[in-house]
XYZ file of C-alpha atoms in Angstrom:
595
model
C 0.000 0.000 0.000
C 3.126 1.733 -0.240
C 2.854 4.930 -2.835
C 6.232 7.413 -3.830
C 6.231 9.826 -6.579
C 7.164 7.294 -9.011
C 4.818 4.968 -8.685
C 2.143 7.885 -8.445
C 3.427 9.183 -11.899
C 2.913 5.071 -13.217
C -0.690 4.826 -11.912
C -1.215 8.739 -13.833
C -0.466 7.742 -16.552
C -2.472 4.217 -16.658
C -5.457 6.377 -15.399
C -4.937 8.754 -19.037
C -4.387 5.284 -20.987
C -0.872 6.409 -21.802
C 0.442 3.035 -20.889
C -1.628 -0.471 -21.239
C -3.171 -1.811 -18.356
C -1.944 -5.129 -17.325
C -5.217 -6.985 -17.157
C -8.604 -6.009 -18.379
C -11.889 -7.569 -16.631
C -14.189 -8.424 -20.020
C -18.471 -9.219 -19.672
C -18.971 -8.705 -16.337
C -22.224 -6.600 -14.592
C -20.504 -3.791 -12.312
C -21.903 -3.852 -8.808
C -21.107 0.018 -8.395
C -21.739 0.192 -4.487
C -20.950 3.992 -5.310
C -23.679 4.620 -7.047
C -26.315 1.905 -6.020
C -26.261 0.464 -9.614
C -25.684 -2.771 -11.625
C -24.474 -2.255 -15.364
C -22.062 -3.901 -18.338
C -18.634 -2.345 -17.659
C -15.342 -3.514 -18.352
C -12.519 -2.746 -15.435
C -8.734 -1.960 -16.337
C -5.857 -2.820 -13.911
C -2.553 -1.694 -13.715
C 0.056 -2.949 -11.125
C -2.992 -3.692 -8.025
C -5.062 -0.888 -9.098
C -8.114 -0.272 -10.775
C -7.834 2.579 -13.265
C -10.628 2.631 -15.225
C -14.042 0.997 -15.497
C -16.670 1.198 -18.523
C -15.537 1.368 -21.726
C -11.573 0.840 -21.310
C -10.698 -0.769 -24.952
C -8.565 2.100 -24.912
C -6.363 0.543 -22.372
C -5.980 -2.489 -23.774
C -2.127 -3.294 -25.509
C -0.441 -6.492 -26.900
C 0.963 -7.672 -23.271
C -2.690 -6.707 -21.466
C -3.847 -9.908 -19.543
C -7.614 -10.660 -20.663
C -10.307 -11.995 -18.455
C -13.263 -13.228 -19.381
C -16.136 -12.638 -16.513
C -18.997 -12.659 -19.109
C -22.215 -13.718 -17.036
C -20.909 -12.677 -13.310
C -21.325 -9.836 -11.420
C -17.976 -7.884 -10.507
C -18.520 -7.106 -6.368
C -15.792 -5.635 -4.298
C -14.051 -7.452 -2.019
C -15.654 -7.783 0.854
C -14.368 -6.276 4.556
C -14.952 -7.905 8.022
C -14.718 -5.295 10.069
C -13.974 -6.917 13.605
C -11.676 -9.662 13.519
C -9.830 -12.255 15.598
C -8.653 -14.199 13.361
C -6.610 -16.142 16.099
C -9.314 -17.343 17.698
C -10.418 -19.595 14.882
C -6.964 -21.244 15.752
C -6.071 -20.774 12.216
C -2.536 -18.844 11.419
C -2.923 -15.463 9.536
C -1.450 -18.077 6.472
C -4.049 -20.687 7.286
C -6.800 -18.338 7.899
C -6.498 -16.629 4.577
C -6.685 -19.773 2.720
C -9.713 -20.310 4.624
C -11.717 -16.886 3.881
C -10.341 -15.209 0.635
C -11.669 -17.906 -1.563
C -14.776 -17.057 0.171
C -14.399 -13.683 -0.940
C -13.000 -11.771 2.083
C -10.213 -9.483 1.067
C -9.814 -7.160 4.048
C -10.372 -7.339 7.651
C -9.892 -5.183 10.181
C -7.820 -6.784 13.553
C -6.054 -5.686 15.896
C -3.950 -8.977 16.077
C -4.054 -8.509 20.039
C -4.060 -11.989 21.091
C 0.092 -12.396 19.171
C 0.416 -9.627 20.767
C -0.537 -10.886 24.282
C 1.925 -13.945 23.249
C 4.366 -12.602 22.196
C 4.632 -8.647 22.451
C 5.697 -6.554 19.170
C 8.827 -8.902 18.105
C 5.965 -11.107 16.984
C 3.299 -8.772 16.053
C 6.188 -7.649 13.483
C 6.639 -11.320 12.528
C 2.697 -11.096 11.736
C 2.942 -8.516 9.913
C 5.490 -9.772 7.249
C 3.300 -13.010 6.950
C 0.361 -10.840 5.887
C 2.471 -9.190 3.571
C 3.016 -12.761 1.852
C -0.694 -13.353 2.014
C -3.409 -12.470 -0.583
C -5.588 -10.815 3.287
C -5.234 -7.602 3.699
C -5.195 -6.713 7.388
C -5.915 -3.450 8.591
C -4.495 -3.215 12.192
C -5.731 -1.259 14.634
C -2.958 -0.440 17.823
C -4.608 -2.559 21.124
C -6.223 0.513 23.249
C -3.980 -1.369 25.646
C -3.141 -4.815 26.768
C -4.018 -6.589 28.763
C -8.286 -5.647 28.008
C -9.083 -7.070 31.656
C -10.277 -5.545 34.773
C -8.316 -6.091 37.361
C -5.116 -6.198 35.281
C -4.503 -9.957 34.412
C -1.433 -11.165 33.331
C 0.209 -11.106 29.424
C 3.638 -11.197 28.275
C 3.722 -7.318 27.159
C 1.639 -4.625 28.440
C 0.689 -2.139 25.654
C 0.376 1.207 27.357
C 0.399 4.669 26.450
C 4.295 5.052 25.705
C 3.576 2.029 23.096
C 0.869 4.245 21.534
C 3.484 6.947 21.363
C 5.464 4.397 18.717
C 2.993 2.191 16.924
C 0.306 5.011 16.023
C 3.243 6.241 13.498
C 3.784 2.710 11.673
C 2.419 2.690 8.593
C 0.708 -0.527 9.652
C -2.045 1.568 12.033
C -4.982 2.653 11.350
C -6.613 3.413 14.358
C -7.230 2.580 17.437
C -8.488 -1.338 18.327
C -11.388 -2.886 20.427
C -11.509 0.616 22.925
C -14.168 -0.770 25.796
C -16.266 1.319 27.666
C -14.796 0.502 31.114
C -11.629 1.695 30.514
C -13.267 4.560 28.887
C -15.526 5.655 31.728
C -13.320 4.602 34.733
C -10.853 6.970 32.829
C -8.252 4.269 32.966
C -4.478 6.201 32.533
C -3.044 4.391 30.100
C -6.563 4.187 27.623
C -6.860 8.074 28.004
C -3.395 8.264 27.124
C -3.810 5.913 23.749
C -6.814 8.107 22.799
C -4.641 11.645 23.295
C -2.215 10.269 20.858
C -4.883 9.461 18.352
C -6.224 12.360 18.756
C -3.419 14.421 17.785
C -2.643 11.806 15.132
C -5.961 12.020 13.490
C -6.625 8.058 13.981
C -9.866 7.260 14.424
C -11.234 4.973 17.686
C -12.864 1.800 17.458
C -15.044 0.798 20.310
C -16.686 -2.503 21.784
C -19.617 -0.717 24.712
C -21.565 -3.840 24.553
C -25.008 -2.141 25.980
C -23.843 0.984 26.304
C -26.969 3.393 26.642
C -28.234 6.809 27.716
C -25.402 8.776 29.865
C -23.205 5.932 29.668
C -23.306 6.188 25.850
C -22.838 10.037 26.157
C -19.446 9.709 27.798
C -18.098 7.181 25.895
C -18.676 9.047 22.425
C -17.426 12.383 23.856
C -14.027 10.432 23.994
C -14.062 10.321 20.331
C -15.260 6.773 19.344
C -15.960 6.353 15.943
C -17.475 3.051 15.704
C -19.281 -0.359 17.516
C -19.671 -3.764 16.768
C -20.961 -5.268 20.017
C -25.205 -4.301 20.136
C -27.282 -6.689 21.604
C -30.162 -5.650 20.185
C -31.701 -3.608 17.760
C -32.673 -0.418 19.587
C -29.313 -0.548 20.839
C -28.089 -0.129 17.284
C -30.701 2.369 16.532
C -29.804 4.417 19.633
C -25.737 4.389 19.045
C -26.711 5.338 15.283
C -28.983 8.257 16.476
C -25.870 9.397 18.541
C -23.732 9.417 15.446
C -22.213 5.780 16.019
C -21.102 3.748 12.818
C -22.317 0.411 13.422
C -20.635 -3.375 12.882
C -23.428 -5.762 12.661
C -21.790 -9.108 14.293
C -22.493 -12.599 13.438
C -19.934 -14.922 14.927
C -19.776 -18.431 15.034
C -21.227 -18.367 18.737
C -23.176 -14.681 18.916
C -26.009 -14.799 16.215
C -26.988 -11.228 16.091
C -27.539 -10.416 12.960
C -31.415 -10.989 13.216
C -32.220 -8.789 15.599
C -29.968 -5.978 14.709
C -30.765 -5.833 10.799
C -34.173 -4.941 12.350
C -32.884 -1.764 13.294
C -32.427 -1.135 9.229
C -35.597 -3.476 8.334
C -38.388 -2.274 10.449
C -37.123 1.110 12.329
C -35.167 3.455 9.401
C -34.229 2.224 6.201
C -31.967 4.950 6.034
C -29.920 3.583 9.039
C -27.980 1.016 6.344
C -25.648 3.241 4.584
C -23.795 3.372 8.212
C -24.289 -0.121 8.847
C -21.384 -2.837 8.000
C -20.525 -6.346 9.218
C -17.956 -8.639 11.419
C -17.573 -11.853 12.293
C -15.372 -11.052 15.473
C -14.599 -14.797 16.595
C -15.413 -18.060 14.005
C -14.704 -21.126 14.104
C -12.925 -23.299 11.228
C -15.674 -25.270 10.626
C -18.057 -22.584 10.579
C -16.167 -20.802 7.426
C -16.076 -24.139 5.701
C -19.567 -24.976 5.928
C -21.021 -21.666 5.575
C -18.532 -19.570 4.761
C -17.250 -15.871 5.534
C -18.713 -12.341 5.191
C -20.220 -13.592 1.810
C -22.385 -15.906 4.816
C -23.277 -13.026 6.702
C -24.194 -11.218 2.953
C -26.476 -13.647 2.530
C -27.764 -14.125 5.579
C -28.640 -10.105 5.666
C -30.481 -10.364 2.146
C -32.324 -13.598 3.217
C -33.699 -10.984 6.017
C -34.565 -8.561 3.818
C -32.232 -6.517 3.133
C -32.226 -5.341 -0.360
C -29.124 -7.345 -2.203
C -27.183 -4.241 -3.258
C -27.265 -2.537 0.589
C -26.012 -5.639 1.696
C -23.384 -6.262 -0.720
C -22.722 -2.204 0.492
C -22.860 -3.054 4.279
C -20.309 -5.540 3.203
C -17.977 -3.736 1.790
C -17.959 0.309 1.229
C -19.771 1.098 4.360
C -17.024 -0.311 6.368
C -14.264 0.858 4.382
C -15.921 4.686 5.379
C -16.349 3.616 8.724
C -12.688 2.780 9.206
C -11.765 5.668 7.060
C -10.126 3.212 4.428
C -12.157 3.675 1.638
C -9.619 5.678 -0.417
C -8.052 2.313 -0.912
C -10.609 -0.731 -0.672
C -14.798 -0.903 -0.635
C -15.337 -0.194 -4.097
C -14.490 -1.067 -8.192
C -13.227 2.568 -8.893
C -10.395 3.946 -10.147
C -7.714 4.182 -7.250
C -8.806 1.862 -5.679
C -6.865 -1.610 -4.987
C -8.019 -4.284 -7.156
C -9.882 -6.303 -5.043
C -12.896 -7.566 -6.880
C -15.492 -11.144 -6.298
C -16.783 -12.790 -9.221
C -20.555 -13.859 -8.162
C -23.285 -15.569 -9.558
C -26.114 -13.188 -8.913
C -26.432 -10.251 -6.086
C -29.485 -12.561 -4.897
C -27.867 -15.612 -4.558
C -24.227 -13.841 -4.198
C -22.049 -17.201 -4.401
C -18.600 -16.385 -5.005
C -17.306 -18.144 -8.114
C -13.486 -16.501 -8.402
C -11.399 -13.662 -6.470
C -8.686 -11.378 -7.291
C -6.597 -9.699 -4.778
C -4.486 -6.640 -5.617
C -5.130 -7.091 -8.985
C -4.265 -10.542 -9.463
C -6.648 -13.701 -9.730
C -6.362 -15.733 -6.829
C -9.205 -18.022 -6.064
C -11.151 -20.279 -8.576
C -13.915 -22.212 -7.333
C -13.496 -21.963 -3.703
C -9.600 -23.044 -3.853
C -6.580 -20.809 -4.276
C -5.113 -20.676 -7.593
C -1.327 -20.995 -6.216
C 0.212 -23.051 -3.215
C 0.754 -20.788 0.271
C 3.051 -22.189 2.999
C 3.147 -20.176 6.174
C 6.646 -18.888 7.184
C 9.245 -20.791 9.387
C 8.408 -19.817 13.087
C 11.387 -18.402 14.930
C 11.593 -18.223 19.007
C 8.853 -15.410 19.185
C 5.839 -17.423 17.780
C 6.856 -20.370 19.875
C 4.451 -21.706 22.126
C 6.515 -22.558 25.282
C 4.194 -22.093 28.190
C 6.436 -20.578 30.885
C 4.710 -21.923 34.318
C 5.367 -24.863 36.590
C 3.226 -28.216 36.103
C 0.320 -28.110 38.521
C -0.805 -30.603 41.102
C -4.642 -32.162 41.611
C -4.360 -29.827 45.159
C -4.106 -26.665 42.534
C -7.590 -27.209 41.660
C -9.089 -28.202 45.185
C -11.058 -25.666 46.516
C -9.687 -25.350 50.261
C -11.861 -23.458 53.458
C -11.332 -23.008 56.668
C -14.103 -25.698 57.565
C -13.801 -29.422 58.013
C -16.943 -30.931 57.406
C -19.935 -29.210 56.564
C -21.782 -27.114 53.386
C -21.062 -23.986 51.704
C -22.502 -21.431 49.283
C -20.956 -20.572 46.501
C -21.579 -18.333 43.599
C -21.506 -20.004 40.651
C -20.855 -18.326 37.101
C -23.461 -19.747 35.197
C -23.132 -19.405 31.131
C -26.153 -17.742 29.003
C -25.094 -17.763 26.245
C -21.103 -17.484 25.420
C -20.834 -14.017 26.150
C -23.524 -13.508 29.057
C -22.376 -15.018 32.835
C -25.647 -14.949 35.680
C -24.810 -15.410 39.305
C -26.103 -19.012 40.341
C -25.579 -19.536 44.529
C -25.447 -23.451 44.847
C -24.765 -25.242 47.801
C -22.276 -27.578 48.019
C -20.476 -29.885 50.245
C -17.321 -29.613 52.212
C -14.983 -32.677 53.206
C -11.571 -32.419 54.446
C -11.920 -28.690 53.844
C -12.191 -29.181 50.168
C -15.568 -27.435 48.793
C -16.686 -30.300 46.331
C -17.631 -29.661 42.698
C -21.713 -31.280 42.494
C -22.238 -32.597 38.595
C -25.425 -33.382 39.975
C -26.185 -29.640 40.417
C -24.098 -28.775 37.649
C -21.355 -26.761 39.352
C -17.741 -27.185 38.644
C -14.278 -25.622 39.435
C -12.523 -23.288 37.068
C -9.152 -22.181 37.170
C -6.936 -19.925 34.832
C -3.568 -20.471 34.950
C -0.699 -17.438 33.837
C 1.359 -18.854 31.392
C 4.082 -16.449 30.857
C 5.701 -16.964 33.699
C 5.470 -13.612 35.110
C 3.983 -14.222 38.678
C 2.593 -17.901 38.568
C -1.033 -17.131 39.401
C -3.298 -19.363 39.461
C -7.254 -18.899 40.213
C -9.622 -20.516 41.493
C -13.839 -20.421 41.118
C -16.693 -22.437 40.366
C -19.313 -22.267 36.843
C -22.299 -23.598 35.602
C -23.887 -24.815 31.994
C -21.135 -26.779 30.695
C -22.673 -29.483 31.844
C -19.854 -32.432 32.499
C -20.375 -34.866 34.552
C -16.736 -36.299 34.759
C -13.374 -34.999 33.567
C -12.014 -31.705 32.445
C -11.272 -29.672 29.747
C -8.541 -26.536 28.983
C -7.200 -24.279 26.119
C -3.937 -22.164 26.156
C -6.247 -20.453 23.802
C -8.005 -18.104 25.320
C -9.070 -14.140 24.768
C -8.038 -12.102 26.325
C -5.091 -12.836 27.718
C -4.465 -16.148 26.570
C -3.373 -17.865 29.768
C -4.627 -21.387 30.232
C -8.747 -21.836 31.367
C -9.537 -24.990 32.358
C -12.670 -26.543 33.787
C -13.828 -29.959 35.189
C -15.443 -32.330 37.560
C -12.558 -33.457 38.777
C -9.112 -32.000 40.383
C -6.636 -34.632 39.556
C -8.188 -34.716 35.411
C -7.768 -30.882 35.744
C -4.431 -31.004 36.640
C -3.252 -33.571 33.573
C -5.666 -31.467 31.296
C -3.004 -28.269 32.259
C 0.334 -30.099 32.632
C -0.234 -31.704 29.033
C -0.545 -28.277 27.348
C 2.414 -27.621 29.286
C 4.214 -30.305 28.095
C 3.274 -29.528 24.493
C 3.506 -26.194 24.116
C -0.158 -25.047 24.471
C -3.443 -26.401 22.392
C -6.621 -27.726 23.713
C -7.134 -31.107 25.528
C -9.981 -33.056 26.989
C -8.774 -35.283 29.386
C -10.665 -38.053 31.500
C -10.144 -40.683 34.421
C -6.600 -39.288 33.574
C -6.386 -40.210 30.153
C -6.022 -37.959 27.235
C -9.253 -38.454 24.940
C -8.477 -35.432 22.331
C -5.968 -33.381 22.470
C -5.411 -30.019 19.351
C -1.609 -28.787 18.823
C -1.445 -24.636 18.759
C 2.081 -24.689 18.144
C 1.955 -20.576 17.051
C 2.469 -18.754 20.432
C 0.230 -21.640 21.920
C -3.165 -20.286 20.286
C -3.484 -21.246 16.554
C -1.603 -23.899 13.806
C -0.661 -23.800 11.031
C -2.730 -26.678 9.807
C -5.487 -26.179 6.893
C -9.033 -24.997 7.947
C -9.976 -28.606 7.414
C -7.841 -30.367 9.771
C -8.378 -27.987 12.366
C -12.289 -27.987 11.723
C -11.181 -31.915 11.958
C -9.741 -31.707 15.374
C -12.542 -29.069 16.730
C -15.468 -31.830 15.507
C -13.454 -34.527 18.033
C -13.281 -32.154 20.852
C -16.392 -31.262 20.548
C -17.493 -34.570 20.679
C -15.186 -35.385 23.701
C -16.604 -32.670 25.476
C -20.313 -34.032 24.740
C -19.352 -37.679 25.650
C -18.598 -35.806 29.258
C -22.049 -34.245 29.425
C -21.682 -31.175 27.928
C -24.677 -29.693 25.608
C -23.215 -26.961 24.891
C -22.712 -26.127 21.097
C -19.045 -24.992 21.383
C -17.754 -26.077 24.740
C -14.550 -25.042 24.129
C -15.038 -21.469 22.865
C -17.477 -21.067 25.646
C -15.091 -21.678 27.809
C -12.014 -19.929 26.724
C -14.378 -16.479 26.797
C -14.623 -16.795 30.623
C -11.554 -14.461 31.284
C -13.339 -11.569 28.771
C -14.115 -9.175 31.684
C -15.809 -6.290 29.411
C -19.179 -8.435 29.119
C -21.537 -9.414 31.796
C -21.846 -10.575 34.324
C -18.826 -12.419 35.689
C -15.264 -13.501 34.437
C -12.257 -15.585 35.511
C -8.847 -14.491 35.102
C -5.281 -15.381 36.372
C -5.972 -12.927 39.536
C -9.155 -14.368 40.302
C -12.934 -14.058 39.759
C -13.956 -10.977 38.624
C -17.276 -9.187 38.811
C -17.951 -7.284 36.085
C -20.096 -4.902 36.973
C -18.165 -3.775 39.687
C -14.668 -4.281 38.291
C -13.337 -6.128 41.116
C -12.160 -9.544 42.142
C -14.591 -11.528 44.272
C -14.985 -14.366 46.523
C -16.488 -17.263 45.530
C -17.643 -18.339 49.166
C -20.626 -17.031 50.160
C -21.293 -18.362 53.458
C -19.747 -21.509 55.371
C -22.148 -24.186 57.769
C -20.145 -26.764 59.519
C -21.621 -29.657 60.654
C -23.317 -29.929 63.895
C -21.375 -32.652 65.967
């Protein structure tokens, strides 16, 4: 995306015709998301630009590459506008062979789980494996790491000073993932990262999942450009009314897109030209089975959104929102050539894709081989903590015998946690996890061997009756979660990932049942989206031969140490309530047995 005078005078000059353009797109129906219209016109590209669409015979020569797209519909590519590509446990390599063939060209990340990994040595490794890649990733600097309240643990804390560096790369385009906590407790170091955009003209992107009235106020007065966490549809239409751009999400475990295209369908039309999509967190399987953004495309028109606004909430209106649309979101000249070959705008399957002006998917399969990089030291996945023992994940009081209350976290839904107060027994002055009741221990582990936390608490609606589960994957700091019914399967469960360098196991009667390698900095592989969706189908099914119901145990679980969404969290320095932004106590009350 580089541009010098020279290369400016090149892309002149193709503009004017003056030299040929090295591949002309012949037969195709323009989707002009510009202009809201659908019409024969040819596109000319030179280097990975567009420079002309319509009637560009004139910039045909002798060495001009000729393709034929007679019967398709020319669409840009298309943007997802919220992206953690890590959690799908797919590489940025991996993941791209996974979603460009599906027609995403861009997406908007701001790569913060390598960065919790592995600091910016490896966020700098990313970045030169993108540049090998046919994604484009537009990278938004962290607001700060670690996201958590209280502070958990990471391997590098991305503060203000950071800001001071990063916001100058040419890599940045804004500010990523800015919650409202830190906003409104006027955390130091988040004031300090929105100063510096400020007076670098970068814009904010937010997360204020249910952020209303006052609340709302506050957080926009800080400059926030933009939202992608609603959880329903007068929630969008209240954050648009305030001057909010909005990300519709649909990931593989949050299905909003229903109720918030509502806000567009049934309150103000006029709300959609402000409107764009994200995934935010999918799964492998999920893209392979239903694919990308051209899913959530479809998925908008199937709810009744005309086919051209969604084809523009999929690509132009988030290119505005970001402020990136003088370089992607549209077939114009300018722009980079990144343009879907589709079937119909009704239908919209994608049938071929170029990237920067080069064709790179044909029928759902790249056109050339991609290998991910060689990993050096950075992107290793050494977990730096000492193995644990069955008494790390025993629950210890100061009464014998007896009964105690505890407040359970009890899953709604992956990103909602209730309060559930159990009562459970005491022996030996261990408080004993109840499958019966459905209440089990949970633990997060720090991995970076920084301080050697490890915390202790109890949840509810996983469901297992015996044996354990844990993932060195897991947002947003990535230490190791793990769960279970029993202390001694949760302790193997941990010490394996240890002794592999991080993945996600299911372990029971101390025996390994399934067990996924994440050999890059311990939270995604390098393996094809197939294998991986492989391994995720036998862990799931591990963790449903243990009881669990649950449609994606694991990424349930691994969400527990998010502590900017309701009501409770887990994280290396212990429970956290949410709504208060303060560790907690698990033990509500103790009753010892009357002797």
């Amino acid at each position: 995306m580089q541009m010098d005078k020279d290369r400016l005078k090149r892309l002149i000059r193709a503009g004017r015709s003056q030299v040929s353009a090295h591949r002309v797109i012949r037969g195709g129906q323009l989707v002009n998301v510009m202009s809201s219209e659908i019409y024969p016109a040819d596109v000319a590209i030179y280097e990975d630009r567009v420079v002309a669409i319509g009637d560009v015979q004139g910039y045909i020569g002798d060495e001009t590459d000729i393709i034929d797209a007679t019967g398709k519909f020319l669409v840009p590519g298309l943007i997802d506008g919220h992206l953690h590509s890590e959690c799908s446990k797919l590489s940025i390599t991996s993941f791209a062979k996974a979603v460009v063939p599906c027609g995403t060209t861009c997406i908007v990340s701001g790569l913060d789980e390598y960065i919790s990994v592995s600091g910016i040595e490896g966020l700098k490794e990313v970045f030169a494996e993108i540049e090998a890649s046919p994604l484009k990733v537009f990278w938004g600097a962290p607001y700060k790491t670690p996201y958590t309240f209280p502070q958990s643990t990471v391997s590098y804390n991305f503060t203000q000073e950071t800001h001071k560096e990063v916001q100058t790369w040419p890599e940045c385009f804004g500010v990523w993932e800015t919650v409202r906590e830190a906003v409104l407790e006027e955390d130091d170091d988040t004031l300090g990262a929105l100063a510096e955009a400020h007076a670098n003209r970068m814009p904010i992107f937010g997360c204020a999942p249910m952020a209303r009235g006052k609340d709302l106020n506050g957080y926009l007065c800080a400059g926030v450009r933009l939202d992608h966490e609603s959880y329903d549809h007068e929630e969008v239409v209240e954050k648009m009314r305030n001057g909010m751009h909005m990300l519709i999400r649909e990931s593989s475990v949050t299905h909003f897109l229903k109720e918030n295209i509502r806000a567009v369908t049934e309150v103000n039309p006029a709300l959609a030209r402000r409107v764009s999509f994200c995934t935010d967190d999918v799964t492998a399987t999920d893209i392979l089975e239903k694919g990308h953004m051209d899913h959530v495309v479809r998925l908008a028109i199937k709810d009744g959104v005309d086919p051209m606004t969604a084809i523009q909430m999929g690509s132009i209106n988030s290119a505005e929102a970001y402020r990136i649309d003088h370089l992607v979101g549209s077939i114009t000249p300018g722009k980079i050539a990144d343009i879907l070959f589709i079937d119909s705008p009704e239908t919209f399957n994608v049938e071929a894709v170029i990237t920067g002006g080069k064709l790179v998917s044909k029928g759902r399969d790249l056109t050339y081989e991609l290998n991910a990089p060689k990993r050096s030291a950075v992107l290793s996945s050494e977990l730096k903590c000492e193995k644990t023992t069955k008494e790390d994940f025993e629950f210890r009081v100061d009464m014998e015998e007896g009964t105690a209350e505890v407040l359970s976290m009890n899953v709604v839904g992956p990103f909602v946690r209730k309060r559930r107060d159990v009562t459970l027994k005491v022996k030996n002055h261990i408080v004993q996890p109840d499958t019966e009741q459905d209440a089990l221990m949970v633990s997060v582990v720090e991995r970076f061997g920084r301080n050697g936390n490890k915390s202790l608490a109890f949840c509810s609606g996983w469901k297992l009756k015996k044996g354990a589960m844990a993932s060195s994957a897991a947002p947003d700091d990535n230490n190791i979660v793990v769960m279970g019914a029993d202390a001694n399967d949760m302790s193997i469960a941990v010490n394996h990932l240890i002794e592999n360098g991080g993945g996600q196991v299911i372990v029971e009667g101390g025996e390994i049942l399934e067990f996924l390698s994440l050999p890059v900095g311990g939270i995604a592989s390098d393996l094809d989206a197939k294998e991986i969706a492989h391994r995720e189908a036998l862990l799931n099914a591990a963790a449903q031969a243990l009881g669990c119901d649950l449609p994606e145990p694991l990424m349930y679980m691994f969400f527990l140490p998010i502590t900017a969404i309701p009501d409770y969290a887990i994280t290396d320095v212990g429970p956290v309530d949410c709504i208060a932004l303060e560790t907690f106590d698990p033990i509500l009350g103790l009753n010892p047995t009357k002797g």
